[in-house]
Short mmCIF file of N, CA and C in Angstrom, two decimals:
data_model
loop_
_atom_site.label_atom_id
_atom_site.label_comp_id
_atom_site.label_asym_id
_atom_site.label_seq_id
_atom_site.Cartn_x
_atom_site.Cartn_y
_atom_site.Cartn_z
N MET A 8 -23.26 -16.62 -23.59
CA MET A 8 -24.14 -15.78 -23.27
C MET A 8 -23.47 -14.54 -22.95
N ARG A 9 -24.17 -13.53 -23.47
CA ARG A 9 -23.43 -11.98 -23.16
C ARG A 9 -24.75 -11.19 -22.77
N LEU A 10 -24.18 -10.00 -22.08
CA LEU A 10 -25.09 -8.75 -21.89
C LEU A 10 -25.76 -8.24 -23.11
N ASP A 11 -27.22 -7.94 -22.94
CA ASP A 11 -27.86 -7.71 -24.20
C ASP A 11 -28.51 -6.30 -23.54
N ARG A 12 -28.52 -5.04 -24.26
CA ARG A 12 -28.95 -3.84 -23.47
C ARG A 12 -30.40 -3.76 -23.55
N ASN A 13 -30.89 -4.74 -24.54
CA ASN A 13 -32.66 -4.88 -24.50
C ASN A 13 -33.16 -5.53 -23.55
N ASP A 14 -32.27 -6.62 -22.60
CA ASP A 14 -32.52 -7.34 -21.90
C ASP A 14 -32.10 -7.18 -20.40
N ALA A 15 -31.23 -5.98 -20.39
CA ALA A 15 -30.35 -5.80 -19.02
C ALA A 15 -30.85 -4.95 -18.33
N VAL A 16 -30.81 -4.88 -16.82
CA VAL A 16 -30.87 -4.07 -16.02
C VAL A 16 -29.93 -3.89 -15.18
N LEU A 17 -29.27 -2.65 -14.85
CA LEU A 17 -28.36 -2.16 -13.91
C LEU A 17 -28.85 -2.06 -12.19
N VAL A 18 -28.46 -2.74 -11.39
CA VAL A 18 -29.03 -2.59 -10.14
C VAL A 18 -27.58 -2.07 -9.31
N VAL A 19 -27.74 -0.78 -8.70
CA VAL A 19 -26.85 -0.46 -7.72
C VAL A 19 -27.23 -0.55 -6.25
N ILE A 20 -26.60 -1.43 -5.34
CA ILE A 20 -27.02 -1.53 -4.35
C ILE A 20 -26.31 -0.75 -3.10
N ASP A 21 -26.98 0.28 -2.19
CA ASP A 21 -26.68 0.73 -1.11
C ASP A 21 -25.32 1.59 -1.19
N VAL A 22 -25.20 2.25 -2.11
CA VAL A 22 -24.00 3.24 -2.23
C VAL A 22 -24.19 4.55 -1.29
N GLN A 23 -24.21 4.23 0.23
CA GLN A 23 -24.65 5.48 0.96
C GLN A 23 -23.62 6.34 1.72
N GLU A 24 -24.24 7.46 1.82
CA GLU A 24 -22.97 8.35 2.66
C GLU A 24 -22.35 7.97 3.60
N ARG A 25 -23.16 7.41 4.60
CA ARG A 25 -22.37 6.96 6.17
C ARG A 25 -21.64 5.69 5.88
N LEU A 26 -22.04 4.92 5.00
CA LEU A 26 -21.41 3.46 4.65
C LEU A 26 -19.99 3.65 3.88
N MET A 27 -20.05 4.45 2.93
CA MET A 27 -18.92 4.52 2.01
C MET A 27 -17.49 4.77 2.41
N PRO A 28 -17.65 5.70 3.47
CA PRO A 28 -16.25 5.97 4.20
C PRO A 28 -15.41 4.81 4.65
N VAL A 29 -16.16 3.77 5.05
CA VAL A 29 -15.40 2.63 5.61
C VAL A 29 -15.42 1.39 4.37
N ILE A 30 -15.67 1.67 3.40
CA ILE A 30 -15.59 0.50 2.24
C ILE A 30 -14.23 0.53 1.44
N HIS A 31 -13.76 -0.43 1.38
CA HIS A 31 -12.34 -0.81 0.89
C HIS A 31 -12.46 -0.25 -0.50
N ASP A 32 -11.31 0.42 -1.10
CA ASP A 32 -11.17 0.89 -2.52
C ASP A 32 -12.53 1.67 -2.74
N ARG A 33 -12.84 2.79 -1.90
CA ARG A 33 -14.27 3.47 -1.83
C ARG A 33 -14.00 4.35 -3.20
N PHE A 34 -13.18 4.99 -3.66
CA PHE A 34 -13.17 5.93 -4.65
C PHE A 34 -13.16 5.38 -5.92
N GLU A 35 -12.43 4.28 -6.23
CA GLU A 35 -12.53 3.50 -7.26
C GLU A 35 -13.96 2.65 -7.38
N VAL A 36 -14.33 2.29 -6.45
CA VAL A 36 -15.79 1.88 -6.67
C VAL A 36 -16.89 2.78 -7.16
N GLU A 37 -16.93 3.96 -6.23
CA GLU A 37 -17.60 4.90 -6.80
C GLU A 37 -17.48 5.50 -8.13
N GLN A 38 -16.28 5.60 -8.71
CA GLN A 38 -15.83 6.06 -10.00
C GLN A 38 -16.36 5.05 -10.88
N ASN A 39 -16.34 3.82 -10.66
CA ASN A 39 -16.80 2.64 -11.55
C ASN A 39 -18.21 2.73 -11.67
N LEU A 40 -18.88 3.09 -10.50
CA LEU A 40 -20.27 2.90 -10.33
C LEU A 40 -20.88 4.21 -11.29
N GLU A 41 -20.25 5.46 -11.03
CA GLU A 41 -20.71 6.33 -11.81
C GLU A 41 -20.52 6.17 -13.47
N ARG A 42 -19.46 5.55 -13.75
CA ARG A 42 -19.36 5.12 -15.28
C ARG A 42 -20.43 4.06 -15.62
N LEU A 43 -20.74 3.22 -14.77
CA LEU A 43 -21.80 2.19 -15.01
C LEU A 43 -23.14 3.05 -15.27
N ILE A 44 -23.42 3.71 -14.32
CA ILE A 44 -24.80 4.54 -14.77
C ILE A 44 -24.87 5.31 -15.79
N ARG A 45 -23.57 6.25 -16.17
CA ARG A 45 -23.72 7.00 -17.22
C ARG A 45 -23.75 6.12 -18.30
N GLY A 46 -22.91 5.10 -18.47
CA GLY A 46 -22.90 4.29 -19.63
C GLY A 46 -24.38 3.47 -19.78
N ALA A 47 -24.86 3.05 -18.70
CA ALA A 47 -26.42 2.33 -18.98
C ALA A 47 -27.33 3.35 -19.30
N GLN A 48 -27.28 4.63 -18.71
CA GLN A 48 -28.29 5.39 -19.29
C GLN A 48 -28.00 5.81 -20.59
N LEU A 49 -26.84 6.01 -21.38
CA LEU A 49 -26.48 6.33 -22.67
C LEU A 49 -26.82 5.11 -23.48
N LEU A 50 -26.94 3.75 -23.17
CA LEU A 50 -27.71 2.76 -23.77
C LEU A 50 -29.07 2.48 -23.64
N GLY A 51 -29.59 3.13 -22.93
CA GLY A 51 -30.93 2.60 -22.65
C GLY A 51 -31.19 1.59 -21.62
N VAL A 52 -30.25 1.30 -20.92
CA VAL A 52 -30.32 0.28 -19.92
C VAL A 52 -30.93 0.76 -18.53
N PRO A 53 -32.11 0.42 -18.22
CA PRO A 53 -32.80 0.86 -16.73
C PRO A 53 -31.84 0.63 -15.65
N VAL A 54 -31.86 1.51 -14.62
CA VAL A 54 -31.14 1.52 -13.46
C VAL A 54 -31.93 1.55 -12.39
N LEU A 55 -31.86 0.52 -11.46
CA LEU A 55 -32.59 0.67 -10.45
C LEU A 55 -31.54 0.91 -9.24
N VAL A 56 -32.02 1.61 -7.85
CA VAL A 56 -30.95 1.90 -7.02
C VAL A 56 -31.49 1.63 -5.70
N THR A 57 -30.95 1.02 -4.81
CA THR A 57 -31.36 0.65 -3.44
C THR A 57 -30.78 1.49 -2.53
N GLU A 58 -31.45 1.78 -1.13
CA GLU A 58 -30.84 2.34 0.06
C GLU A 58 -31.11 1.59 1.17
N GLN A 59 -30.40 1.02 1.86
CA GLN A 59 -30.62 0.44 3.14
C GLN A 59 -30.68 1.41 4.22
N TYR A 60 -31.63 1.38 5.09
CA TYR A 60 -32.04 1.85 6.37
C TYR A 60 -31.53 3.35 6.14
N VAL A 61 -32.06 4.30 5.30
CA VAL A 61 -31.83 5.69 5.02
C VAL A 61 -31.56 6.42 6.52
N GLN A 62 -32.17 6.40 7.67
CA GLN A 62 -32.36 6.96 8.68
C GLN A 62 -30.99 6.74 9.06
N GLY A 63 -30.20 5.39 9.12
CA GLY A 63 -28.91 5.12 9.75
C GLY A 63 -27.81 5.54 8.78
N LEU A 64 -27.99 5.15 7.34
CA LEU A 64 -26.97 5.28 6.18
C LEU A 64 -26.87 6.31 5.56
N GLY A 65 -28.00 7.24 5.55
CA GLY A 65 -28.19 8.35 4.49
C GLY A 65 -28.22 8.05 3.29
N PRO A 66 -28.55 8.90 2.48
CA PRO A 66 -28.57 8.77 0.97
C PRO A 66 -27.57 8.13 0.23
N THR A 67 -27.96 7.77 -1.41
CA THR A 67 -26.82 7.25 -1.99
C THR A 67 -25.70 8.51 -2.09
N VAL A 68 -24.47 8.38 -2.26
CA VAL A 68 -23.37 9.33 -2.34
C VAL A 68 -24.02 10.24 -3.53
N GLU A 69 -23.46 11.60 -3.16
CA GLU A 69 -23.43 12.44 -4.12
C GLU A 69 -23.13 12.48 -5.58
N PRO A 70 -22.03 12.06 -5.79
CA PRO A 70 -21.61 11.85 -7.14
C PRO A 70 -22.51 10.87 -8.04
N LEU A 71 -23.31 9.82 -7.31
CA LEU A 71 -24.18 8.71 -8.08
C LEU A 71 -25.45 9.58 -8.15
N ARG A 72 -25.79 10.49 -7.48
CA ARG A 72 -27.02 11.07 -7.37
C ARG A 72 -27.03 11.88 -8.64
N GLN A 73 -25.91 12.86 -8.70
CA GLN A 73 -25.90 13.63 -9.76
C GLN A 73 -25.97 13.01 -11.19
N ALA A 74 -25.03 11.60 -10.98
CA ALA A 74 -25.02 10.77 -12.47
C ALA A 74 -26.39 10.48 -12.92
N LEU A 75 -27.11 10.06 -11.73
CA LEU A 75 -28.61 9.64 -11.95
C LEU A 75 -29.33 10.75 -12.23
N GLY A 76 -29.22 11.89 -11.73
CA GLY A 76 -29.76 13.12 -12.43
C GLY A 76 -31.62 12.75 -12.12
N ASP A 77 -32.45 12.92 -12.96
CA ASP A 77 -33.91 12.62 -12.69
C ASP A 77 -34.02 11.44 -12.54
N GLY A 78 -33.17 10.41 -12.74
CA GLY A 78 -33.48 8.85 -12.56
C GLY A 78 -33.15 8.73 -11.45
N TYR A 79 -32.84 9.58 -10.15
CA TYR A 79 -32.62 9.24 -8.99
C TYR A 79 -34.13 8.97 -8.39
N ARG A 80 -34.50 7.85 -8.15
CA ARG A 80 -35.50 6.96 -7.32
C ARG A 80 -35.28 5.97 -6.61
N PRO A 81 -34.53 6.35 -5.60
CA PRO A 81 -34.00 4.97 -4.72
C PRO A 81 -35.34 4.38 -4.23
N ILE A 82 -35.17 2.95 -3.88
CA ILE A 82 -35.99 2.14 -3.52
C ILE A 82 -35.57 1.68 -2.01
N GLU A 83 -35.84 2.32 -0.95
CA GLU A 83 -35.67 2.06 0.35
C GLU A 83 -36.16 0.61 0.73
N LYS A 84 -34.92 0.07 1.71
CA LYS A 84 -35.55 -1.25 1.94
C LYS A 84 -34.88 -1.52 3.38
N GLN A 85 -35.18 -2.43 3.93
CA GLN A 85 -34.70 -3.11 5.27
C GLN A 85 -33.96 -4.23 5.17
N CYS A 86 -34.52 -5.18 4.29
CA CYS A 86 -33.87 -6.46 3.89
C CYS A 86 -32.93 -6.27 3.30
N PHE A 87 -31.76 -7.23 3.69
CA PHE A 87 -30.44 -7.39 3.03
C PHE A 87 -30.75 -7.66 1.54
N SER A 88 -31.54 -8.75 1.15
CA SER A 88 -31.63 -8.98 -0.24
C SER A 88 -32.57 -7.83 -0.88
N ALA A 89 -32.39 -7.12 -1.75
CA ALA A 89 -33.24 -6.37 -2.71
C ALA A 89 -34.66 -6.99 -2.90
N LEU A 90 -34.48 -8.23 -3.32
CA LEU A 90 -35.86 -9.12 -3.66
C LEU A 90 -36.74 -9.14 -2.43
N GLY A 91 -36.23 -8.94 -1.29
CA GLY A 91 -37.16 -8.96 -0.04
C GLY A 91 -37.96 -7.85 0.20
N CYS A 92 -37.73 -6.81 -0.70
CA CYS A 92 -38.36 -5.45 -0.78
C CYS A 92 -39.29 -5.60 -1.80
N ALA A 93 -40.66 -5.42 -1.49
CA ALA A 93 -41.79 -5.53 -2.28
C ALA A 93 -41.76 -4.45 -3.46
N PRO A 94 -41.46 -3.35 -3.08
CA PRO A 94 -41.07 -2.53 -4.10
C PRO A 94 -40.27 -2.54 -5.19
N PHE A 95 -39.01 -3.01 -4.82
CA PHE A 95 -37.94 -3.45 -5.85
C PHE A 95 -38.52 -4.49 -6.43
N ALA A 96 -38.95 -5.53 -5.90
CA ALA A 96 -39.45 -6.64 -6.80
C ALA A 96 -40.37 -6.27 -7.83
N ALA A 97 -41.43 -5.33 -7.54
CA ALA A 97 -42.63 -4.86 -8.32
C ALA A 97 -41.60 -4.11 -9.53
N GLN A 98 -40.90 -3.29 -9.23
CA GLN A 98 -40.21 -2.59 -10.32
C GLN A 98 -39.40 -3.21 -11.05
N LEU A 99 -38.53 -4.34 -10.64
CA LEU A 99 -37.72 -5.13 -11.25
C LEU A 99 -38.69 -5.90 -12.32
N GLY A 100 -39.68 -6.41 -11.66
CA GLY A 100 -40.62 -7.31 -12.55
C GLY A 100 -41.38 -6.52 -13.55
N ALA A 101 -41.64 -5.20 -13.38
CA ALA A 101 -42.25 -4.27 -14.46
C ALA A 101 -41.41 -3.99 -15.56
N LEU A 102 -40.11 -3.99 -15.35
CA LEU A 102 -39.16 -3.98 -16.52
C LEU A 102 -39.16 -5.29 -17.50
N ASP A 103 -39.34 -6.24 -16.73
CA ASP A 103 -39.55 -7.71 -17.69
C ASP A 103 -38.10 -7.96 -18.49
N ARG A 104 -36.92 -7.74 -17.63
CA ARG A 104 -35.78 -8.16 -18.27
C ARG A 104 -35.30 -9.17 -17.43
N ARG A 105 -34.44 -10.10 -18.26
CA ARG A 105 -33.98 -11.61 -17.74
C ARG A 105 -32.51 -11.06 -16.98
N GLN A 106 -31.69 -10.22 -17.54
CA GLN A 106 -30.26 -9.98 -16.83
C GLN A 106 -30.25 -8.92 -16.12
N VAL A 107 -29.37 -9.13 -15.01
CA VAL A 107 -29.29 -8.07 -13.99
C VAL A 107 -27.65 -7.78 -13.94
N LEU A 108 -27.45 -6.89 -14.12
CA LEU A 108 -25.78 -6.45 -13.76
C LEU A 108 -25.81 -5.67 -12.35
N LEU A 109 -25.18 -6.41 -11.48
CA LEU A 109 -25.05 -6.15 -9.96
C LEU A 109 -23.78 -5.11 -9.97
N ALA A 110 -24.08 -4.27 -8.92
CA ALA A 110 -22.91 -3.56 -8.32
C ALA A 110 -23.09 -2.84 -7.19
N GLY A 111 -22.29 -2.54 -6.20
CA GLY A 111 -22.60 -1.77 -4.95
C GLY A 111 -21.92 -2.28 -3.72
N VAL A 112 -22.46 -2.30 -2.68
CA VAL A 112 -21.71 -2.41 -1.32
C VAL A 112 -22.97 -3.17 -0.49
N GLU A 113 -22.76 -3.79 0.49
CA GLU A 113 -21.54 -4.66 0.83
C GLU A 113 -21.53 -6.00 -0.04
N THR A 114 -20.40 -6.50 -0.66
CA THR A 114 -20.58 -7.44 -1.48
C THR A 114 -20.98 -8.57 -0.79
N HIS A 115 -20.40 -9.04 0.30
CA HIS A 115 -20.69 -10.08 1.12
C HIS A 115 -22.05 -10.39 1.48
N VAL A 116 -22.98 -9.27 1.70
CA VAL A 116 -24.16 -9.00 2.62
C VAL A 116 -25.26 -8.73 1.21
N CYS A 117 -25.45 -7.74 1.08
CA CYS A 117 -26.68 -7.02 0.20
C CYS A 117 -26.61 -7.45 -1.02
N VAL A 118 -25.29 -7.30 -1.70
CA VAL A 118 -25.08 -7.69 -3.12
C VAL A 118 -25.30 -9.13 -3.33
N TYR A 119 -24.39 -9.83 -2.25
CA TYR A 119 -24.67 -11.30 -2.36
C TYR A 119 -26.07 -11.92 -2.34
N GLN A 120 -26.90 -11.32 -1.19
CA GLN A 120 -28.18 -11.88 -1.07
C GLN A 120 -29.04 -11.48 -2.04
N THR A 121 -28.93 -10.37 -2.61
CA THR A 121 -29.65 -10.01 -3.90
C THR A 121 -29.24 -10.92 -5.19
N ALA A 122 -27.99 -11.18 -5.42
CA ALA A 122 -27.67 -12.22 -6.51
C ALA A 122 -28.11 -13.41 -6.36
N ARG A 123 -28.25 -14.05 -5.16
CA ARG A 123 -28.45 -15.28 -4.73
C ARG A 123 -30.02 -15.57 -4.97
N ASP A 124 -30.84 -14.44 -4.33
CA ASP A 124 -31.97 -14.57 -4.87
C ASP A 124 -32.56 -14.11 -6.43
N LEU A 125 -31.91 -13.27 -7.13
CA LEU A 125 -32.18 -13.25 -8.55
C LEU A 125 -31.93 -14.68 -9.08
N LEU A 126 -30.60 -15.24 -8.92
CA LEU A 126 -30.55 -16.53 -9.58
C LEU A 126 -31.51 -17.52 -9.17
N ALA A 127 -31.92 -17.54 -8.11
CA ALA A 127 -33.00 -18.45 -7.71
C ALA A 127 -34.30 -18.32 -8.16
N GLY A 128 -34.52 -16.79 -8.87
CA GLY A 128 -35.81 -16.41 -9.40
C GLY A 128 -35.44 -16.76 -10.96
N GLY A 129 -34.37 -17.02 -11.40
CA GLY A 129 -34.19 -17.29 -12.72
C GLY A 129 -33.62 -16.47 -13.69
N LYS A 130 -33.26 -15.49 -13.00
CA LYS A 130 -32.44 -14.11 -13.56
C LYS A 130 -31.09 -14.45 -13.76
N GLN A 131 -30.57 -14.20 -15.02
CA GLN A 131 -28.88 -14.31 -15.33
C GLN A 131 -28.52 -13.03 -14.62
N VAL A 132 -27.50 -13.48 -13.64
CA VAL A 132 -26.65 -12.23 -13.03
C VAL A 132 -25.17 -11.97 -13.29
N TRP A 133 -24.66 -10.72 -13.54
CA TRP A 133 -23.41 -10.28 -13.86
C TRP A 133 -23.01 -9.63 -12.46
N ILE A 134 -21.75 -9.71 -12.19
CA ILE A 134 -21.34 -8.87 -11.01
C ILE A 134 -20.16 -8.06 -11.49
N ALA A 135 -20.13 -6.85 -11.52
CA ALA A 135 -19.27 -5.87 -12.11
C ALA A 135 -18.01 -5.81 -10.95
N ALA A 136 -17.06 -6.54 -10.90
CA ALA A 136 -16.18 -6.71 -9.81
C ALA A 136 -15.53 -5.59 -9.30
N ASP A 137 -15.42 -4.76 -10.35
CA ASP A 137 -14.57 -3.36 -10.00
C ASP A 137 -15.51 -2.37 -9.38
N ALA A 138 -16.73 -2.68 -9.37
CA ALA A 138 -17.74 -1.84 -8.65
C ALA A 138 -18.34 -2.36 -7.65
N VAL A 139 -18.15 -3.43 -6.85
CA VAL A 139 -18.51 -4.04 -5.58
C VAL A 139 -17.31 -3.93 -4.66
N SER A 140 -17.84 -3.87 -3.45
CA SER A 140 -16.71 -3.81 -2.23
C SER A 140 -17.46 -3.85 -0.91
N SER A 141 -16.68 -4.33 0.27
CA SER A 141 -17.17 -4.59 1.56
C SER A 141 -16.06 -3.69 2.42
N ARG A 142 -16.28 -3.51 3.54
CA ARG A 142 -15.35 -3.01 4.54
C ARG A 142 -13.93 -3.75 4.57
N THR A 143 -13.99 -5.03 4.33
CA THR A 143 -12.73 -5.75 4.09
C THR A 143 -12.52 -6.42 3.03
N VAL A 144 -11.28 -6.67 2.53
CA VAL A 144 -11.13 -7.17 1.15
C VAL A 144 -11.33 -8.72 1.20
N ARG A 145 -11.07 -9.37 2.19
CA ARG A 145 -11.60 -10.71 2.47
C ARG A 145 -13.05 -10.89 2.24
N ASN A 146 -13.98 -10.19 3.14
CA ASN A 146 -15.23 -10.39 2.70
C ASN A 146 -15.90 -9.85 1.47
N ARG A 147 -15.31 -9.17 0.72
CA ARG A 147 -15.52 -8.76 -0.58
C ARG A 147 -15.04 -10.04 -1.72
N ASP A 148 -14.25 -10.57 -1.26
CA ASP A 148 -13.67 -11.75 -2.14
C ASP A 148 -14.46 -12.93 -1.81
N ILE A 149 -14.94 -13.16 -0.57
CA ILE A 149 -15.82 -14.07 -0.41
C ILE A 149 -17.24 -14.05 -0.91
N GLY A 150 -17.72 -12.82 -0.85
CA GLY A 150 -18.85 -12.55 -1.63
C GLY A 150 -18.84 -12.92 -2.94
N VAL A 151 -17.91 -12.58 -3.52
CA VAL A 151 -17.77 -12.69 -5.12
C VAL A 151 -17.62 -14.15 -5.52
N GLN A 152 -16.80 -14.89 -4.51
CA GLN A 152 -16.82 -16.44 -4.74
C GLN A 152 -18.04 -16.95 -4.51
N ARG A 153 -18.66 -16.56 -3.70
CA ARG A 153 -20.06 -17.37 -3.30
C ARG A 153 -21.17 -17.09 -4.51
N MET A 154 -21.01 -15.53 -5.01
CA MET A 154 -21.91 -15.54 -6.15
C MET A 154 -21.57 -16.00 -7.30
N LEU A 155 -20.00 -16.54 -7.65
CA LEU A 155 -19.70 -17.12 -8.99
C LEU A 155 -20.31 -18.65 -8.69
N ALA A 156 -20.09 -19.24 -7.32
CA ALA A 156 -20.27 -20.36 -7.13
C ALA A 156 -21.76 -20.66 -7.29
N ASP A 157 -22.48 -19.71 -7.06
CA ASP A 157 -24.06 -19.73 -7.23
C ASP A 157 -24.56 -19.63 -8.74
N GLY A 158 -23.51 -19.15 -9.45
CA GLY A 158 -24.08 -19.17 -10.99
C GLY A 158 -23.76 -17.79 -11.25
N ALA A 159 -23.55 -16.94 -10.77
CA ALA A 159 -23.21 -15.45 -11.46
C ALA A 159 -22.13 -15.52 -12.37
N ARG A 160 -21.95 -14.48 -13.13
CA ARG A 160 -21.02 -14.25 -14.22
C ARG A 160 -20.26 -12.87 -13.70
N LEU A 161 -18.92 -13.04 -13.85
CA LEU A 161 -17.89 -12.11 -13.54
C LEU A 161 -17.75 -10.95 -14.68
N SER A 162 -18.07 -9.78 -14.46
CA SER A 162 -17.41 -8.63 -15.10
C SER A 162 -16.67 -7.70 -14.83
N SER A 163 -16.38 -6.53 -15.49
CA SER A 163 -15.88 -5.37 -15.00
C SER A 163 -16.72 -4.17 -15.74
N THR A 164 -16.50 -2.92 -14.99
CA THR A 164 -17.10 -1.90 -15.41
C THR A 164 -16.94 -1.73 -16.98
N GLU A 165 -15.55 -1.83 -17.37
CA GLU A 165 -15.52 -1.58 -18.64
C GLU A 165 -16.14 -2.72 -19.83
N MET A 166 -15.67 -3.99 -19.09
CA MET A 166 -16.18 -5.11 -20.08
C MET A 166 -17.70 -5.16 -20.05
N ALA A 167 -18.33 -4.61 -19.12
CA ALA A 167 -19.94 -4.90 -19.19
C ALA A 167 -20.27 -3.76 -20.10
N LEU A 168 -19.78 -2.47 -20.18
CA LEU A 168 -20.19 -1.31 -21.28
C LEU A 168 -19.94 -1.59 -22.45
N PHE A 169 -18.77 -2.18 -22.77
CA PHE A 169 -18.52 -2.72 -24.05
C PHE A 169 -19.18 -3.84 -24.53
N GLU A 170 -19.57 -4.96 -23.71
CA GLU A 170 -20.73 -5.76 -23.88
C GLU A 170 -21.79 -5.30 -24.57
N LEU A 171 -22.12 -4.55 -23.49
CA LEU A 171 -23.86 -3.85 -23.89
C LEU A 171 -23.62 -3.10 -25.04
N LEU A 172 -22.68 -2.68 -25.61
CA LEU A 172 -22.38 -1.61 -26.70
C LEU A 172 -22.39 -2.46 -27.73
N GLU A 173 -21.53 -3.60 -27.96
CA GLU A 173 -21.50 -4.55 -29.09
C GLU A 173 -20.43 -3.95 -30.05
N THR A 174 -20.55 -2.91 -30.51
CA THR A 174 -19.87 -2.68 -31.86
C THR A 174 -19.33 -1.14 -31.65
N ALA A 175 -17.88 -0.89 -32.25
CA ALA A 175 -17.33 0.45 -32.41
C ALA A 175 -17.57 1.12 -33.75
N GLY A 176 -16.80 2.17 -33.54
CA GLY A 176 -17.28 3.19 -34.88
C GLY A 176 -18.68 3.94 -34.77
N THR A 177 -19.42 4.09 -33.65
CA THR A 177 -20.55 4.69 -33.53
C THR A 177 -20.64 6.06 -32.64
N GLU A 178 -21.43 6.73 -32.55
CA GLU A 178 -21.52 7.80 -31.80
C GLU A 178 -21.81 7.33 -30.40
N GLU A 179 -22.39 6.30 -30.05
CA GLU A 179 -22.57 5.52 -28.80
C GLU A 179 -21.15 4.95 -28.23
N PHE A 180 -20.28 4.33 -29.17
CA PHE A 180 -19.08 3.91 -28.95
C PHE A 180 -18.08 5.21 -28.51
N ARG A 181 -18.22 6.26 -29.11
CA ARG A 181 -17.51 7.19 -28.87
C ARG A 181 -17.74 7.75 -27.26
N ALA A 182 -19.10 8.12 -27.14
CA ALA A 182 -19.33 8.36 -25.87
C ALA A 182 -19.16 7.43 -24.87
N ILE A 183 -19.10 6.03 -24.96
CA ILE A 183 -18.89 5.33 -24.11
C ILE A 183 -17.27 5.16 -23.61
N ALA A 184 -16.68 5.42 -24.79
CA ALA A 184 -15.09 5.69 -24.60
C ALA A 184 -14.85 6.69 -23.68
N ARG A 185 -15.60 7.90 -23.88
CA ARG A 185 -15.36 9.14 -23.06
C ARG A 185 -15.62 9.11 -21.63
N ILE A 186 -16.81 8.19 -21.38
CA ILE A 186 -16.92 7.74 -20.10
C ILE A 186 -15.90 6.85 -19.47
N ILE A 187 -15.52 6.17 -20.04
CA ILE A 187 -14.31 5.01 -19.46
C ILE A 187 -13.21 5.69 -19.15
N LYS A 188 -13.03 6.59 -19.99
CA LYS A 188 -11.54 7.42 -19.59
C LYS A 188 -11.72 8.42 -18.79
#
């Protein structure tokens, strides 16, 4: 089974201004998230963005808001699992896509609980391992291990983008290659 651009959606979980300064490998995670967003947009893959308790954690970090451009329409939530938020569930359902590529923070809380609920609902879930993190490496690793044990598939930013792309020698390939570099 592989990611298919016609059946996939990228979900970016809670990459917010007041949370990111304490996240392990923050800059690498943000850079990979920006690559995923730009690549998804280029390939026509929808992007959904959540924000947890905006009053306390602020909006999505500026580089990602810029990458999203007009597509920056965050879904505010209070539940840890994005599927516990009716507007998110409705928007995901309206897309009618079976595959979800998950990225964001924190791996062991909101990303994990969202993955668990997506899997329970019959979705195929991929985790962009270099685009998820937590405050500690241990919590990040435990979150990834739990998602894999529950049936998620492991990927990386570059792996996911090239899997969605499928073929080289096209203008899309050259554009994705520029995003990766």
